[in-house]
CSV table of C-alpha atoms and ligand atoms in Angstrom, one decimal:
chain,number,residue,atom,x,y,z
I,766,UNK,CA,-276.0,-59.2,33.0
I,767,UNK,CA,-274.0,-56.0,33.0
I,768,UNK,CA,-275.9,-53.0,34.5
I,769,UNK,CA,-275.4,-51.1,31.2
I,770,UNK,CA,-277.4,-53.6,29.1
I,771,UNK,CA,-279.9,-53.7,31.6
I,772,UNK,CA,-280.5,-50.0,31.1
I,773,UNK,CA,-280.3,-50.4,27.1
I,774,UNK,CA,-283.2,-53.0,27.7
I,775,UNK,CA,-284.9,-50.6,29.8
I,776,UNK,CA,-284.6,-47.9,27.3
I,777,UNK,CA,-286.0,-50.4,24.7
I,778,UNK,CA,-288.7,-51.4,26.4
I,779,UNK,CA,-289.6,-47.9,27.3
I,780,UNK,CA,-290.2,-47.3,23.5
I,781,UNK,CA,-286.9,-46.1,22.1
I,782,UNK,CA,-286.0,-47.0,18.6
I,783,UNK,CA,-282.3,-46.4,19.5
I,784,UNK,CA,-280.5,-45.7,22.8
I,785,UNK,CA,-277.0,-45.4,24.3
I,786,UNK,CA,-275.5,-45.2,27.5
I,787,UNK,CA,-272.2,-44.1,28.3
I,788,UNK,CA,-270.1,-44.3,31.5
I,789,UNK,CA,-267.3,-41.9,31.5
I,790,UNK,CA,-264.8,-40.6,33.9
I,791,UNK,CA,-262.3,-37.7,33.0
I,792,UNK,CA,-259.4,-37.2,35.0
I,793,UNK,CA,-257.2,-34.2,34.5
I,794,UNK,CA,-253.9,-33.0,36.2
I,795,UNK,CA,-253.0,-29.8,35.3
I,796,UNK,CA,-249.7,-28.0,36.5
I,797,UNK,CA,-248.6,-24.6,35.5
I,798,UNK,CA,-245.2,-23.2,36.5
I,799,UNK,CA,-244.1,-19.3,36.3
I,800,UNK,CA,-240.4,-18.6,36.8
I,801,UNK,CA,-239.3,-20.7,39.7
I,802,UNK,CA,-242.8,-21.5,41.5
I,803,UNK,CA,-245.8,-23.2,41.2
I,804,UNK,CA,-248.6,-20.8,39.6
I,805,UNK,CA,-251.4,-23.4,39.5
I,806,UNK,CA,-251.8,-27.0,40.0
I,807,UNK,CA,-255.1,-28.9,40.2
I,808,UNK,CA,-256.4,-32.4,39.7
I,809,UNK,CA,-260.0,-33.2,39.4
I,810,UNK,CA,-262.3,-36.2,38.1
I,811,UNK,CA,-265.5,-35.7,36.4
I,812,UNK,CA,-267.4,-38.8,36.4
I,813,UNK,CA,-271.1,-40.1,35.6
I,814,UNK,CA,-273.5,-41.6,33.2
I,815,UNK,CA,-275.2,-40.0,30.2
I,816,UNK,CA,-278.1,-41.9,28.5
I,817,UNK,CA,-279.5,-41.0,24.8
I,818,UNK,CA,-282.7,-42.1,23.7
I,819,UNK,CA,-284.5,-41.8,20.2
I,820,UNK,CA,-288.4,-42.0,20.4
I,821,UNK,CA,-290.2,-41.7,16.8
I,822,UNK,CA,-288.2,-38.7,15.8
I,823,UNK,CA,-287.5,-36.9,19.1
I,824,UNK,CA,-283.8,-37.2,20.7
I,825,UNK,CA,-283.5,-37.1,24.6
I,826,UNK,CA,-280.7,-36.8,27.0
I,827,UNK,CA,-280.2,-37.3,30.6
I,828,UNK,CA,-277.3,-38.0,32.6
I,829,UNK,CA,-276.2,-38.6,36.4
I,830,UNK,CA,-273.4,-38.6,38.7
I,831,UNK,CA,-275.7,-40.4,41.5
I,832,UNK,CA,-274.2,-44.1,41.7
I,833,UNK,CA,-277.0,-45.1,44.1
I,834,UNK,CA,-279.2,-47.9,42.7
I,835,UNK,CA,-282.1,-46.5,40.7
I,836,UNK,CA,-280.5,-43.4,39.6
I,837,UNK,CA,-279.2,-44.5,36.4
I,838,UNK,CA,-282.8,-45.9,35.7
I,839,UNK,CA,-284.2,-42.3,36.5
I,840,UNK,CA,-282.1,-40.5,34.2
I,841,UNK,CA,-282.8,-43.1,31.4
I,842,UNK,CA,-286.8,-42.7,32.1
I,843,UNK,CA,-286.0,-38.8,32.0
I,844,UNK,CA,-284.2,-39.3,28.7
I,845,UNK,CA,-287.1,-41.3,27.5
I,846,UNK,CA,-289.7,-38.7,28.6
I,847,UNK,CA,-287.4,-36.0,26.6
I,848,UNK,CA,-287.4,-37.9,23.7
I,849,UNK,CA,-291.2,-38.2,23.6
I,850,UNK,CA,-291.5,-34.6,24.1
I,851,UNK,CA,-289.1,-33.7,21.3
I,852,UNK,CA,-291.0,-36.2,19.1
I,853,UNK,CA,-293.9,-34.2,19.2
I,854,UNK,CA,-292.7,-31.1,17.6
I,855,UNK,CA,-290.1,-33.2,15.6
I,856,UNK,CA,-289.6,-31.3,11.9
I,857,UNK,CA,-288.2,-34.2,10.1
I,858,UNK,CA,-287.6,-37.9,10.5
I,859,UNK,CA,-284.4,-39.1,11.9
I,860,UNK,CA,-282.7,-41.8,9.9
I,861,UNK,CA,-280.1,-43.4,11.6
I,862,UNK,CA,-277.2,-44.7,9.8
I,863,UNK,CA,-276.4,-48.6,10.6
I,864,UNK,CA,-273.3,-49.9,12.5
I,865,UNK,CA,-272.2,-53.2,13.2
I,866,UNK,CA,-272.0,-54.3,16.8
I,867,UNK,CA,-268.7,-54.0,18.5
I,868,UNK,CA,-267.8,-55.8,21.8
I,869,UNK,CA,-264.5,-54.4,22.1
I,870,UNK,CA,-261.7,-52.9,24.1
I,871,UNK,CA,-259.6,-50.1,23.2
I,872,UNK,CA,-256.7,-48.6,25.2
I,873,UNK,CA,-254.0,-45.8,24.4
I,874,UNK,CA,-250.8,-48.3,24.6
I,875,UNK,CA,-248.8,-46.5,27.4
I,876,UNK,CA,-245.6,-47.9,29.5
I,877,UNK,CA,-246.1,-45.4,32.2
I,878,UNK,CA,-249.3,-44.4,34.0
I,879,UNK,CA,-249.0,-40.7,34.0
I,880,UNK,CA,-250.9,-40.7,37.4
I,881,UNK,CA,-248.6,-42.8,39.1
I,882,UNK,CA,-246.0,-39.9,38.9
I,883,UNK,CA,-246.0,-37.6,41.9
I,884,UNK,CA,-247.0,-34.0,40.9
I,885,UNK,CA,-243.9,-32.7,42.6
I,886,UNK,CA,-242.1,-34.8,40.1
I,887,UNK,CA,-243.4,-33.3,37.2
I,888,UNK,CA,-243.0,-29.6,38.8
I,889,UNK,CA,-239.2,-30.1,39.5
I,890,UNK,CA,-238.6,-31.1,36.0
I,891,UNK,CA,-240.6,-28.4,34.8
I,892,UNK,CA,-238.8,-25.6,37.1
I,893,UNK,CA,-235.5,-27.1,35.8
I,894,UNK,CA,-236.8,-25.8,32.4
I,895,UNK,CA,-237.7,-22.6,33.8
I,896,UNK,CA,-234.2,-22.0,35.2
I,897,UNK,CA,-232.6,-22.5,32.0
I,898,UNK,CA,-235.1,-20.5,30.1
I,899,UNK,CA,-234.3,-17.6,33.0
I,900,UNK,CA,-230.8,-18.0,32.3
I,901,UNK,CA,-231.7,-16.4,28.6
I,902,UNK,CA,-230.4,-12.9,28.2
I,903,UNK,CA,-233.2,-10.2,28.4
I,904,UNK,CA,-235.3,-13.1,29.5
I,905,UNK,CA,-238.2,-11.8,32.1
I,906,UNK,CA,-240.4,-14.7,32.1
I,907,UNK,CA,-240.3,-18.6,31.8
I,908,UNK,CA,-243.8,-20.3,31.7
I,909,UNK,CA,-244.6,-24.0,31.7
I,910,UNK,CA,-247.9,-26.2,31.1
I,911,UNK,CA,-248.5,-29.7,31.8
I,912,UNK,CA,-251.9,-31.4,31.2
I,913,UNK,CA,-252.3,-35.1,32.0
I,914,UNK,CA,-255.6,-36.7,31.1
I,915,UNK,CA,-257.0,-40.1,31.3
I,916,UNK,CA,-260.8,-40.8,30.1
I,917,UNK,CA,-262.6,-44.1,30.9
I,918,UNK,CA,-265.4,-45.1,29.3
I,919,UNK,CA,-268.0,-47.9,28.9
I,920,UNK,CA,-270.4,-47.9,26.2
I,921,UNK,CA,-273.3,-49.9,25.5
I,922,UNK,CA,-276.6,-49.1,22.8
I,923,UNK,CA,-279.2,-51.1,21.4
I,924,UNK,CA,-277.2,-52.4,18.3
I,925,UNK,CA,-275.8,-54.8,21.2
I,926,UNK,CA,-272.5,-53.0,21.3
I,927,UNK,CA,-270.6,-52.8,24.4
I,928,UNK,CA,-267.3,-50.8,24.4
I,929,UNK,CA,-264.5,-50.2,26.9
I,930,UNK,CA,-262.1,-47.5,26.5
I,931,UNK,CA,-259.1,-46.1,28.3
I,932,UNK,CA,-257.5,-43.0,26.8
I,933,UNK,CA,-254.4,-41.0,28.2
I,934,UNK,CA,-253.3,-37.9,27.1
I,935,UNK,CA,-250.2,-35.9,27.7
I,936,UNK,CA,-249.9,-32.6,26.6
I,937,UNK,CA,-246.8,-30.3,27.2
I,938,UNK,CA,-245.9,-26.7,26.7
I,939,UNK,CA,-242.9,-24.3,27.3
I,940,UNK,CA,-242.8,-20.4,27.1
I,941,UNK,CA,-240.2,-17.7,27.1
I,942,UNK,CA,-240.6,-14.1,27.3
I,943,UNK,CA,-237.8,-11.4,26.6
I,944,UNK,CA,-237.9,-7.8,27.0
I,945,UNK,CA,-235.2,-5.6,25.2
I,946,UNK,CA,-235.0,-2.8,22.6
I,947,UNK,CA,-238.3,-1.3,23.8
I,948,UNK,CA,-240.3,-4.4,23.0
I,949,UNK,CA,-241.8,-7.4,25.1
I,950,UNK,CA,-241.9,-10.6,22.7
I,951,UNK,CA,-242.3,-14.1,23.5
I,952,UNK,CA,-241.6,-17.6,22.1
I,953,UNK,CA,-243.0,-21.1,22.8
I,954,UNK,CA,-242.1,-24.6,22.4
I,955,UNK,CA,-245.3,-27.1,22.1
I,956,UNK,CA,-244.2,-30.5,21.4
I,957,UNK,CA,-247.4,-32.3,20.0
I,958,UNK,CA,-249.9,-33.2,22.7
I,959,UNK,CA,-250.4,-36.9,22.2
I,960,UNK,CA,-252.4,-39.7,23.5
I,961,UNK,CA,-249.6,-41.3,25.4
I,962,UNK,CA,-248.2,-42.3,28.4
I,963,UNK,CA,-245.7,-40.4,30.7
I,964,UNK,CA,-242.8,-41.8,28.9
I,965,UNK,CA,-243.6,-39.7,26.0
I,966,UNK,CA,-243.3,-36.8,28.4
I,967,UNK,CA,-240.1,-37.8,29.8
I,968,UNK,CA,-238.4,-38.1,26.4
I,969,UNK,CA,-239.0,-34.5,25.1
I,970,UNK,CA,-236.0,-32.6,25.0
I,971,UNK,CA,-237.3,-29.4,27.1
I,972,UNK,CA,-233.6,-28.7,28.1
I,973,UNK,CA,-232.4,-28.5,24.8
I,974,UNK,CA,-235.1,-26.4,23.5
I,975,UNK,CA,-235.3,-23.9,26.4
I,976,UNK,CA,-232.1,-22.3,25.7
I,977,UNK,CA,-233.3,-22.0,21.7
I,978,UNK,CA,-236.5,-20.3,22.8
I,979,UNK,CA,-235.3,-17.9,25.0
I,980,UNK,CA,-232.9,-16.7,22.2
I,981,UNK,CA,-235.4,-16.3,19.7
I,982,UNK,CA,-237.8,-14.5,22.3
I,983,UNK,CA,-235.0,-12.0,22.5
I,984,UNK,CA,-234.3,-11.6,18.9
I,985,UNK,CA,-237.8,-11.2,18.3
I,986,UNK,CA,-237.5,-7.9,20.4
I,987,UNK,CA,-234.8,-6.6,17.7
I,988,UNK,CA,-237.1,-7.9,14.7
I,989,UNK,CA,-238.0,-5.6,12.0
I,990,UNK,CA,-241.5,-4.8,10.7
I,991,UNK,CA,-242.8,-6.8,7.8
I,992,UNK,CA,-243.4,-5.3,4.2
I,993,UNK,CA,-247.5,-5.2,3.6
I,994,UNK,CA,-248.8,-6.9,0.7
I,995,UNK,CA,-249.1,-10.0,-1.0
I,996,UNK,CA,-246.3,-12.2,-0.4
I,997,UNK,CA,-245.0,-16.2,-0.4
I,998,UNK,CA,-245.5,-17.6,3.1
I,999,UNK,CA,-243.6,-20.9,4.2
I,1000,UNK,CA,-245.2,-22.2,7.1
I,1001,UNK,CA,-244.3,-24.7,9.7
I,1002,UNK,CA,-246.4,-27.8,10.4
I,1003,UNK,CA,-247.5,-26.4,13.9
I,1004,UNK,CA,-248.5,-22.9,12.5
I,1005,UNK,CA,-250.6,-25.1,9.6
I,1006,UNK,CA,-252.3,-27.2,12.3
I,1007,UNK,CA,-254.1,-24.0,13.6
I,1008,UNK,CA,-254.9,-22.7,9.9
I,1009,UNK,CA,-256.2,-26.3,9.0
I,1010,UNK,CA,-257.9,-26.6,12.1
I,1011,UNK,CA,-259.7,-23.3,11.2
I,1012,UNK,CA,-260.2,-23.5,7.3
I,1013,UNK,CA,-260.7,-27.1,6.7
I,1014,UNK,CA,-261.4,-29.0,10.2
I,1015,UNK,CA,-264.5,-26.9,11.4
I,1016,UNK,CA,-265.9,-26.1,7.9
I,1017,UNK,CA,-266.0,-30.0,7.0
I,1018,UNK,CA,-268.1,-30.8,10.2
I,1019,UNK,CA,-271.4,-31.9,8.5
I,1020,UNK,CA,-273.7,-30.6,11.5
I,1021,UNK,CA,-272.2,-27.0,10.6
I,1022,UNK,CA,-272.6,-27.7,6.8
I,1023,UNK,CA,-276.3,-28.3,7.1
I,1024,UNK,CA,-277.1,-25.3,10.0
I,1025,UNK,CA,-277.5,-27.8,12.6
I,1026,UNK,CA,-274.6,-26.0,14.6
I,1027,UNK,CA,-273.7,-22.3,14.5
I,1028,UNK,CA,-272.1,-21.9,17.9
I,1029,UNK,CA,-268.3,-20.5,17.8
I,1030,UNK,CA,-267.9,-19.1,14.3
I,1031,UNK,CA,-270.7,-20.5,12.9
I,1032,UNK,CA,-271.7,-22.1,9.8
I,1033,UNK,CA,-269.4,-23.2,6.8
I,1034,UNK,CA,-269.0,-22.4,3.0
I,1035,UNK,CA,-268.2,-25.9,2.4
I,1036,UNK,CA,-271.6,-26.8,1.5
I,1037,UNK,CA,-273.1,-30.3,0.2
I,1038,UNK,CA,-273.4,-29.3,-3.4
I,1039,UNK,CA,-269.8,-28.9,-3.6
I,1040,UNK,CA,-269.1,-32.3,-2.7
I,1041,UNK,CA,-266.7,-33.9,-5.2
I,1042,UNK,CA,-266.3,-31.1,-7.4
I,1043,UNK,CA,-265.6,-28.2,-5.4
I,1044,UNK,CA,-261.9,-27.1,-5.8
I,1045,UNK,CA,-260.6,-26.6,-1.8
I,1046,UNK,CA,-256.9,-26.6,-2.5
I,1047,UNK,CA,-254.3,-27.1,-5.3
I,1048,UNK,CA,-253.8,-30.4,-6.7
I,1049,UNK,CA,-251.2,-31.4,-4.2
I,1050,UNK,CA,-253.5,-30.8,-1.5
I,1051,UNK,CA,-254.9,-33.6,0.5
I,1052,UNK,CA,-256.3,-33.7,3.7
I,1053,UNK,CA,-256.6,-37.1,5.6
I,1054,UNK,CA,-259.2,-37.6,8.5
I,1055,UNK,CA,-257.9,-40.5,10.3
I,1056,UNK,CA,-259.0,-41.3,14.0
I,1057,UNK,CA,-257.2,-44.5,13.6
I,1058,UNK,CA,-253.7,-42.5,13.9
I,1059,UNK,CA,-251.7,-44.4,16.4
I,1060,UNK,CA,-251.1,-41.5,19.3
I,1061,UNK,CA,-253.8,-39.2,17.7
I,1062,UNK,CA,-255.8,-37.0,20.4
I,1063,UNK,CA,-258.9,-38.0,18.5
I,1064,UNK,CA,-258.1,-41.8,18.5
I,1065,UNK,CA,-260.3,-43.1,20.8
I,1066,UNK,CA,-261.2,-46.6,19.2
I,1067,UNK,CA,-264.9,-45.6,19.0
I,1068,UNK,CA,-267.0,-42.6,19.1
I,1069,UNK,CA,-269.6,-41.7,21.4
I,1070,UNK,CA,-272.3,-43.3,19.6
I,1071,UNK,CA,-270.7,-46.9,19.0
I,1072,UNK,CA,-269.1,-46.0,15.6
I,1073,UNK,CA,-265.7,-47.5,15.0
I,1074,UNK,CA,-262.9,-44.7,14.3
I,1075,UNK,CA,-261.9,-44.5,10.9
I,1076,UNK,CA,-260.0,-42.7,8.2
I,1077,UNK,CA,-260.8,-41.0,5.0
I,1078,UNK,CA,-259.9,-38.1,2.8
I,1079,UNK,CA,-261.6,-35.0,3.2
I,1080,UNK,CA,-259.9,-33.1,0.3
I,1081,UNK,CA,-258.4,-35.3,-2.3
I,1082,UNK,CA,-256.4,-33.7,-4.8
I,1083,UNK,CA,-257.6,-30.6,-3.8
I,1084,UNK,CA,-261.3,-31.5,-4.3
I,1085,UNK,CA,-264.0,-31.4,-1.3
I,1086,UNK,CA,-264.3,-35.1,-0.7
I,1087,UNK,CA,-265.8,-35.6,2.8
I,1088,UNK,CA,-267.3,-34.5,6.1
I,1089,UNK,CA,-267.2,-35.5,9.5
I,1090,UNK,CA,-270.5,-37.3,9.6
I,1091,UNK,CA,-273.0,-38.6,12.6
I,1092,UNK,CA,-275.4,-41.5,12.0
I,1093,UNK,CA,-278.2,-39.3,12.0
I,1094,UNK,CA,-276.8,-37.3,9.1
I,1095,UNK,CA,-275.0,-39.7,6.9
I,1096,UNK,CA,-278.3,-40.3,4.7
I,1097,UNK,CA,-278.1,-36.5,4.0
I,1098,UNK,CA,-275.3,-36.8,1.8
I,1099,UNK,CA,-275.9,-40.3,0.6
I,1100,UNK,CA,-273.7,-42.2,2.9
I,1101,UNK,CA,-274.6,-45.4,4.6
I,1102,UNK,CA,-272.4,-45.2,7.6
I,1103,UNK,CA,-271.2,-42.4,9.9
I,1104,UNK,CA,-267.4,-41.7,10.4
I,1105,UNK,CA,-266.7,-42.1,14.0
I,1106,UNK,CA,-266.4,-38.3,14.8
I,1107,UNK,CA,-269.2,-37.8,17.2
I,1108,UNK,CA,-268.0,-37.2,20.8
I,1109,UNK,CA,-269.0,-35.8,24.0
I,1110,UNK,CA,-266.6,-33.7,26.4
I,1111,UNK,CA,-267.9,-35.1,29.4
I,1112,UNK,CA,-270.9,-37.5,30.9
I,1113,UNK,CA,-273.4,-34.8,30.8
I,1114,UNK,CA,-272.9,-33.8,27.4
I,1115,UNK,CA,-274.9,-35.2,24.5
I,1116,UNK,CA,-272.2,-36.1,21.7
I,1117,UNK,CA,-271.8,-34.0,18.8
I,1118,UNK,CA,-269.8,-34.0,15.4
I,1119,UNK,CA,-266.4,-33.1,16.3
I,1120,UNK,CA,-262.9,-32.3,14.1
I,1121,UNK,CA,-261.5,-35.6,13.6
I,1122,UNK,CA,-257.6,-35.9,13.7
I,1123,UNK,CA,-256.7,-34.2,10.6
I,1124,UNK,CA,-253.8,-33.7,8.5
I,1125,UNK,CA,-252.3,-32.3,5.2
I,1126,UNK,CA,-250.5,-35.1,3.5
I,1127,UNK,CA,-246.7,-35.0,3.1
I,1128,UNK,CA,-245.7,-33.7,-0.8
I,1129,UNK,CA,-244.7,-37.0,-2.7
I,1130,UNK,CA,-241.6,-35.7,-4.4
I,1131,UNK,CA,-238.6,-35.6,-2.3
I,1132,UNK,CA,-238.4,-31.9,-0.8
I,1133,UNK,CA,-236.7,-30.6,2.5
I,1134,UNK,CA,-237.7,-27.8,4.1
I,1135,UNK,CA,-233.9,-26.1,3.3
I,1136,UNK,CA,-235.0,-26.8,-0.2
I,1137,UNK,CA,-238.5,-25.3,0.1
I,1138,UNK,CA,-237.1,-22.1,1.5
I,1139,UNK,CA,-233.9,-21.9,-0.9
I,1140,UNK,CA,-236.6,-22.3,-3.9
I,1141,UNK,CA,-238.2,-19.2,-2.3
I,1142,UNK,CA,-236.8,-15.8,-3.8
I,1143,UNK,CA,-238.7,-13.4,-1.2
I,1144,UNK,CA,-241.2,-14.2,1.2
I,1145,UNK,CA,-242.1,-14.9,5.1
I,1146,UNK,CA,-241.2,-18.1,7.1
I,1147,UNK,CA,-243.5,-18.5,10.0
I,1148,UNK,CA,-243.4,-20.9,12.8
I,1149,UNK,CA,-245.7,-21.7,15.6
I,1150,UNK,CA,-249.2,-20.4,16.3
I,1151,UNK,CA,-250.7,-16.8,17.1
I,1152,UNK,CA,-253.9,-14.9,17.1
I,1153,UNK,CA,-256.5,-15.8,14.6
I,1154,UNK,CA,-259.9,-15.2,13.5
I,1155,UNK,CA,-262.3,-16.4,10.7
I,1156,UNK,CA,-265.9,-15.5,9.9
I,1157,UNK,CA,-268.8,-17.1,10.3
I,1158,UNK,CA,-269.0,-19.1,7.0
I,1159,UNK,CA,-265.3,-19.8,7.8
I,1160,UNK,CA,-264.3,-18.4,4.5
I,1161,UNK,CA,-262.3,-14.6,5.6
I,1162,UNK,CA,-259.5,-15.6,8.1
I,1163,UNK,CA,-256.4,-14.0,9.6
I,1164,UNK,CA,-253.8,-15.8,11.2
I,1165,UNK,CA,-250.6,-14.5,13.2
I,1166,UNK,CA,-247.9,-16.8,14.6
I,1167,UNK,CA,-245.3,-17.2,16.9
I,1168,UNK,CA,-242.1,-16.4,14.9
I,1169,UNK,CA,-241.4,-14.6,11.5
I,1170,UNK,CA,-238.3,-14.7,9.5
I,1171,UNK,CA,-237.8,-12.8,6.3
I,1172,UNK,CA,-236.9,-15.1,3.2
I,1173,UNK,CA,-234.6,-13.3,0.8
I,1174,UNK,CA,-233.0,-15.1,-2.1
I,1175,UNK,CA,-233.6,-18.6,-0.8
I,1176,UNK,CA,-232.2,-17.9,2.6
I,1177,UNK,CA,-233.5,-16.6,6.1
I,1178,UNK,CA,-232.8,-13.2,6.3
I,1179,UNK,CA,-233.3,-12.3,10.2
I,1180,UNK,CA,-236.6,-12.0,11.8
I,1181,UNK,CA,-239.7,-10.0,11.3
I,1182,UNK,CA,-242.4,-9.0,14.1
I,1183,UNK,CA,-246.2,-8.3,14.2
I,1184,UNK,CA,-246.9,-10.3,11.0
I,1185,UNK,CA,-250.5,-11.4,9.9
I,1186,UNK,CA,-251.9,-12.5,7.1
I,1187,UNK,CA,-255.3,-12.4,5.5
I,1188,UNK,CA,-257.1,-14.7,3.1
I,1189,UNK,CA,-260.2,-16.4,1.9
I,1190,UNK,CA,-259.8,-20.2,3.1
I,1191,UNK,CA,-260.0,-21.9,0.0
I,1192,UNK,CA,-258.0,-19.3,-2.1
I,1193,UNK,CA,-255.5,-19.9,0.8
I,1194,UNK,CA,-255.2,-23.7,0.3
I,1195,UNK,CA,-255.4,-23.1,-3.6
I,1196,UNK,CA,-252.5,-21.2,-3.4
I,1197,UNK,CA,-250.4,-24.0,-2.1
I,1198,UNK,CA,-247.3,-24.9,-4.6
I,1199,UNK,CA,-245.2,-27.2,-2.5
I,1200,UNK,CA,-245.3,-29.5,0.3
I,1201,UNK,CA,-242.1,-30.8,1.8
I,1202,UNK,CA,-241.8,-34.5,1.9
I,1203,UNK,CA,-242.7,-37.2,4.7
I,1204,UNK,CA,-239.4,-37.0,6.5
I,1205,UNK,CA,-240.7,-33.5,7.4
I,1206,UNK,CA,-244.0,-34.3,8.7
I,1207,UNK,CA,-244.7,-33.0,12.1
I,1208,UNK,CA,-247.6,-33.4,14.6
I,1209,UNK,CA,-249.2,-30.6,16.6
I,1210,UNK,CA,-252.7,-30.7,18.3
I,1211,UNK,CA,-255.6,-29.0,20.1
I,1212,UNK,CA,-257.2,-30.0,23.5
I,1213,UNK,CA,-259.5,-27.0,23.8
I,1214,UNK,CA,-261.4,-27.1,20.5
I,1215,UNK,CA,-264.8,-25.2,21.7
I,1216,UNK,CA,-268.2,-26.4,20.1
I,1217,UNK,CA,-271.9,-26.2,20.9
I,1218,UNK,CA,-274.2,-24.9,23.4
I,1219,UNK,CA,-273.5,-25.4,26.3
I,1220,UNK,CA,-269.9,-25.3,25.1
I,1221,UNK,CA,-268.0,-28.6,25.0
I,1222,UNK,CA,-264.3,-28.6,24.6
I,1223,UNK,CA,-262.5,-31.5,22.2
I,1224,UNK,CA,-259.0,-32.7,21.3
I,1225,UNK,CA,-257.9,-33.8,18.3
I,1226,UNK,CA,-254.2,-34.0,16.3
I,1227,UNK,CA,-253.3,-32.2,13.3
I,1228,UNK,CA,-250.0,-32.6,11.1
I,1229,UNK,CA,-248.4,-31.5,8.2
I,1230,UNK,CA,-245.0,-31.0,6.4
I,1231,UNK,CA,-243.5,-27.3,6.0
I,1232,UNK,CA,-245.8,-25.7,2.9
I,1233,UNK,CA,-245.4,-23.0,0.7
I,1234,UNK,CA,-248.3,-20.7,-0.3
I,1235,UNK,CA,-248.0,-18.0,-3.1
I,1236,UNK,CA,-249.5,-14.3,-3.0
I,1237,UNK,CA,-251.0,-14.2,0.1
I,1238,UNK,CA,-251.5,-10.8,1.8
I,1239,UNK,CA,-249.6,-9.9,4.7
I,1240,UNK,CA,-250.3,-7.0,7.1
I,1241,UNK,CA,-248.6,-5.6,10.2
I,1242,UNK,CA,-250.6,-6.2,13.3
I,1243,UNK,CA,-249.1,-3.1,14.8
H,1448,LIG,ZN1,-262.0,-26.2,17.2
């Protein structure tokens, strides 16, 4: 018998009414270059097994990286002991949403194993990119970052599920910094981080973008300050990824909404009485959560409580329509199934609700980015992500960006600098009056979304077509 099933039987005999066990190994290679040298290179694997038990109404979690016989059973006993202890002071009944039994395997489809490529080959490729950036006029620094990740999991639970997954993630980024006109300004190129093999990395046009970001970093040094006050913003997909992450992704995590989670900018204004009626955005705003998205960073097949990954509306026609829901909280909003968003970063972490792959659906009417800008008399076009902050209810927010252009009479009229905008999250999405169509849809994503105590880092994909927002207050950041 599989040793995980063995442990599940042991947990059941020990009094757990639900339990799961997760063997997890995360291997990560990180390569940073600066100018023509390697700045950082590391490779590590974090591997072990975590056990979660529910006894009565108390949860217990324990883990071990010890592979010796008996070590896992000891961890299981500890999880049971902690669960019984928690049960004694449990404030409310735990109701777990049912989930079908899954016996399955899920893998990222890859052609070339990233860990089969020598670090020296990646370094050589990225130094060639750096060299190209450094040829740009007034460039004082070139940087690159490559993160390659492989996560293998074997999961079993008392539902009888037995799930194996093998996930590969590739994260590229290049940076240029220029000094001119008494300013130092940067520009980056971040192709979307993706669950993919090394063939994805090989297919990225770093060289073609190196000269562009070098030139734009220099141009940024000569940019004019922006006018302050309400204006129209046109935002690119990479920029929107951060905005939606902070103002839609985190506020729709049900554990935050219900006050079970307050770490890392707190709770949420999107409370449950608003579900199905609250106007989160204008009628053209649709946010789709999709953990089945091909290549999505949160496309893991199943989450860490044995729930199959799913697709649903978080916001439909502008109305709050869903949350990220774990098995123990689904009943709180009258749902009979969780939606596969409960994930753990490492074997020693208990799974928590995480933002799924989440994207702004493209506009349904044919509309290009050029037409979007051409239809804007005056405003600011922003690309990429910069600084940000948001309050503990995820209402009042401020975002910068990586590059800014003035829009004048429907045309881009030179770069601006030090632009930040302030908004209340739902007022911002309500002010969205146009979204480019699906031809202009692009993905972006995060691998360092922080949540929990102790903090866990999670990855997820976002996406959008460029979109326009009216009457947003812009300020100078300098
Ligand atoms: Zn986050």
